[in-house]
Amino acid sequence: MLIAPNLPVQWALVALVVGLPFAYLGVRRVLPAGTLTARRGLPANVVFAAAMSMAFFTADLFIPLALTSVRGISATLAVILTTVPVPVGTGLAGALVATMGATAAGLSGVLVVAGAGVVLALLASTRFAETHPPLTPPER
């Protein structure tokens, strides 16, 4: 299944048809019973954790792409803008928990993430991109 994206369409379909049953059998042996149906308890938690990981990594890949293609920022700067906040935010979160307590720090974190989401949505919106020219002209 892993080679299917690199093959022509007809061969990719063959690879998927052959590989999918083996992937299913392997996943069923590794994951807790009921994960594929999101049964209540641990299986649902496994599905939720996988969905959250996929959402995080999708955003982590999409934001630099949007910054480079829509705003014309260099790839290096886009990666720095999306990578540096993670360790800084983690350190600040640890300091907040130590001083404010877990509940207040969690609420503060939710507010910061919501604010960052608004800022990123504004930066990615086409209206903002139309009224604010890119930092550097896109290379095409």
Coordinates of C-alpha atoms in Angstrom, one line a residue:
M1 CA 0.0 0.0 0.0
L2 CA 2.9 2.4 0.7
I3 CA 4.1 2.3 -2.9
A4 CA 0.6 2.9 -4.4
P5 CA 1.0 6.8 -4.6
N6 CA 4.1 6.3 -6.8
L7 CA 2.5 4.0 -9.3
P8 CA 0.3 4.7 -12.3
V9 CA -3.4 4.7 -11.5
Q10 CA -4.2 1.1 -12.6
W11 CA -1.3 -0.4 -10.7
A12 CA -2.0 1.8 -7.7
L13 CA -5.5 0.3 -7.5
V14 CA -4.0 -3.2 -7.7
A15 CA -1.6 -2.4 -4.9
L16 CA -4.4 -1.0 -2.8
V17 CA -6.7 -4.0 -3.4
V18 CA -3.8 -6.4 -2.5
G19 CA -2.4 -4.5 0.4
L20 CA -5.6 -3.3 2.1
P21 CA -6.6 -6.7 3.6
F22 CA -3.1 -7.2 5.0
A23 CA -3.1 -3.7 6.5
Y24 CA -6.5 -4.5 8.1
L25 CA -5.3 -7.7 9.6
G26 CA -2.2 -6.0 11.0
V27 CA -4.1 -3.1 12.4
R28 CA -6.6 -5.4 14.1
R29 CA -3.8 -7.3 15.9
V30 CA -2.1 -4.1 17.1
L31 CA -5.1 -1.9 18.2
P32 CA -7.4 -2.6 21.1
A33 CA -10.6 -4.5 20.3
G34 CA -13.3 -2.1 19.1
T35 CA -11.0 0.6 17.8
L36 CA -12.2 0.3 14.2
T37 CA -15.8 0.9 15.4
A38 CA -14.8 3.5 18.0
R39 CA -16.3 1.5 20.9
R40 CA -16.7 3.5 24.2
G41 CA -13.6 3.6 26.4
L42 CA -10.0 2.9 25.4
P43 CA -10.9 2.2 21.7
A44 CA -12.6 5.6 21.3
N45 CA -9.6 7.3 23.0
V46 CA -7.3 5.7 20.5
V47 CA -9.4 6.9 17.6
F48 CA -9.6 10.4 19.1
A49 CA -5.8 10.5 19.6
A50 CA -5.2 9.4 16.0
A51 CA -7.6 12.0 14.7
M52 CA -6.0 14.8 16.7
S53 CA -2.6 13.7 15.5
M54 CA -3.7 13.8 11.9
A55 CA -5.3 17.2 12.4
F56 CA -2.1 18.6 14.0
F57 CA 0.3 17.2 11.4
T58 CA -2.1 18.3 8.5
A59 CA -2.1 21.9 9.9
D60 CA 1.7 21.7 10.5
L61 CA 2.2 20.9 6.8
F62 CA -0.5 23.2 5.4
I63 CA 0.4 26.4 7.2
P64 CA 4.0 26.6 5.7
L65 CA 2.5 25.8 2.3
A66 CA -0.1 28.5 2.6
L67 CA 2.6 31.0 3.8
T68 CA 4.8 30.3 0.9
S69 CA 2.2 30.1 -1.9
V70 CA -0.3 32.7 -0.7
R71 CA 1.9 35.2 1.1
G72 CA 5.2 34.7 -0.8
I73 CA 7.3 34.1 2.3
S74 CA 10.4 32.0 1.9
A75 CA 10.2 28.4 2.9
T76 CA 12.9 28.8 5.5
L77 CA 11.0 31.7 7.2
A78 CA 7.7 29.8 7.0
V79 CA 9.2 26.8 8.7
I80 CA 10.8 29.0 11.4
L81 CA 7.4 30.7 12.0
T82 CA 5.6 27.4 12.5
T83 CA 8.4 25.6 14.4
V84 CA 9.7 28.1 16.9
P85 CA 6.4 28.6 18.7
V86 CA 6.2 24.9 19.8
P87 CA 9.1 24.8 22.2
V88 CA 8.5 28.4 23.4
G89 CA 4.8 27.6 24.0
T90 CA 5.7 24.4 25.8
G91 CA 8.1 26.2 28.1
L92 CA 5.5 28.9 28.8
A93 CA 2.8 26.3 29.5
G94 CA 5.0 24.6 32.0
A95 CA 5.8 27.9 33.7
L96 CA 2.0 28.8 33.8
V97 CA 1.1 25.5 35.4
A98 CA 3.8 25.9 38.0
T99 CA 2.6 29.4 38.9
M100 CA -1.2 29.5 38.2
G101 CA -2.2 25.9 38.6
A102 CA -3.4 23.5 35.9
T103 CA -7.0 24.7 35.5
A104 CA -6.1 28.4 35.0
A105 CA -3.2 27.5 32.8
G106 CA -5.4 25.3 30.7
L107 CA -8.0 28.1 30.2
S108 CA -5.2 30.5 29.3
G109 CA -3.9 28.0 26.8
V110 CA -7.3 27.6 25.2
L111 CA -7.6 31.4 24.9
V112 CA -4.2 31.7 23.4
V113 CA -4.8 28.9 20.9
A114 CA -8.1 30.5 19.9
G115 CA -6.5 33.8 19.4
A116 CA -3.7 32.3 17.3
G117 CA -6.4 30.5 15.2
V118 CA -8.1 33.8 14.5
V119 CA -4.8 35.5 13.5
L120 CA -3.9 32.6 11.2
A121 CA -7.3 32.6 9.7
L122 CA -6.9 36.3 9.1
L123 CA -3.5 35.8 7.5
A124 CA -4.8 33.0 5.3
S125 CA -8.0 34.8 4.2
T126 CA -8.1 36.0 0.6
R127 CA -9.4 39.4 1.6
F128 CA -6.4 40.0 3.9
A129 CA -4.0 38.7 1.1
E130 CA -5.6 41.1 -1.4
T131 CA -5.2 44.2 0.9
H132 CA -1.7 43.3 2.2
P133 CA 0.9 42.5 -0.5
P134 CA 3.3 39.5 0.2
L135 CA 6.6 40.2 1.9
T136 CA 8.5 39.0 -1.1
P137 CA 7.2 38.4 -4.6
P138 CA 6.4 34.7 -5.2
E139 CA 8.8 32.8 -7.3
R140 CA 7.0 31.2 -10.2

